[in-house]
Amino acid sequence: STQFTLVVDNACFSAKPSEIQLPSKKSTVVSIAYKANPNANISTGKLTVNCDENSSVSWVYYLKGILWNKIFVNYKNLAFLLF
């Protein structure tokens, strides 16, 4: 199995879990939560998934959250499959 670390660069977004131990040829779901910034209608950020065993391997996902009527919760599920 391989260890992955998930890091977001904007505090409006959070990834759960932030670390994953993933066996070969298995997938998992990661939830990305968005808590709107009341001072901005749109927030952007990056989710970086790092492979702890190989520092040259990482994936970057660009995130966008939108404040709508001052009440908005957004999440995105990501699936990872390790070969």
Coordinates of C-alpha atoms in Angstrom, one line a residue:
S1 CA 0.0 0.0 0.0
T2 CA 1.0 3.6 -0.5
Q3 CA 0.6 6.7 1.7
F4 CA -0.8 9.9 0.2
T5 CA -1.1 13.3 1.8
L6 CA -3.8 15.8 0.8
V7 CA -3.1 19.6 1.1
V8 CA -5.4 22.5 0.3
D9 CA -4.0 26.0 -0.1
N10 CA -7.1 28.0 0.9
A11 CA -8.6 27.7 4.4
C12 CA -12.1 27.9 2.8
F13 CA -11.6 24.3 1.6
S14 CA -10.8 21.2 3.6
A15 CA -10.1 17.6 2.6
K16 CA -11.2 14.6 4.7
P17 CA -9.3 12.5 5.2
S18 CA -6.1 14.5 4.9
E19 CA -4.0 11.3 4.7
I20 CA -4.8 8.0 2.9
Q21 CA -3.2 4.6 3.1
L22 CA -4.2 3.1 -0.2
P23 CA -3.5 -0.6 -1.3
S24 CA -2.7 -1.4 -4.9
K25 CA -5.6 -1.4 -7.4
K26 CA -8.0 0.0 -4.8
S27 CA -9.9 3.2 -4.8
T28 CA -11.1 5.6 -2.1
V29 CA -13.4 8.6 -1.8
V30 CA -12.1 11.9 -0.5
S31 CA -14.6 14.7 0.5
I32 CA -13.7 18.3 -0.2
A33 CA -15.7 20.7 1.9
Y34 CA -16.2 24.4 1.2
K35 CA -17.0 26.9 3.9
A36 CA -17.8 30.2 2.1
N37 CA -15.9 33.4 2.8
P38 CA -18.6 36.0 3.5
N39 CA -16.4 38.7 2.0
A40 CA -16.0 37.0 -1.4
N41 CA -18.6 35.6 -3.8
I42 CA -16.1 33.2 -5.4
S43 CA -13.2 31.4 -3.7
T44 CA -10.5 29.4 -5.5
G45 CA -7.9 27.0 -4.3
K46 CA -5.7 24.0 -5.1
L47 CA -5.9 20.5 -3.7
T48 CA -2.5 18.8 -4.0
V49 CA -2.3 15.0 -3.5
N50 CA 1.3 14.0 -2.7
C51 CA 2.6 10.4 -2.8
D52 CA 4.7 10.1 0.4
E53 CA 6.9 7.3 -1.0
N54 CA 7.9 9.3 -4.1
S55 CA 8.3 13.0 -3.7
S56 CA 8.2 13.6 -7.4
V57 CA 4.7 12.2 -7.8
S58 CA 1.7 14.5 -7.1
W59 CA -1.7 15.5 -8.5
V60 CA -3.2 19.0 -8.5
Y61 CA -6.9 19.7 -8.5
Y62 CA -8.2 23.2 -8.9
L63 CA -11.1 24.1 -6.6
K64 CA -13.8 26.8 -7.0
G65 CA -16.4 27.6 -4.4
I66 CA -19.3 30.0 -5.0
L67 CA -21.3 31.9 -2.4
W68 CA -24.9 31.9 -3.4
N69 CA -27.6 33.7 -1.4
K70 CA -25.1 33.8 1.6
I71 CA -25.9 30.1 2.2
F72 CA -23.9 27.6 0.3
V73 CA -22.1 24.3 1.0
N74 CA -20.2 22.6 -1.7
Y75 CA -18.3 19.4 -1.7
K76 CA -16.6 17.3 -4.3
N77 CA -15.8 13.6 -4.2
L78 CA -12.6 12.4 -5.7
A79 CA -11.7 8.8 -6.4
F80 CA -8.1 7.6 -6.5
L81 CA -7.0 4.4 -8.0
L82 CA -3.4 3.2 -7.5
F83 CA -2.0 0.8 -10.0

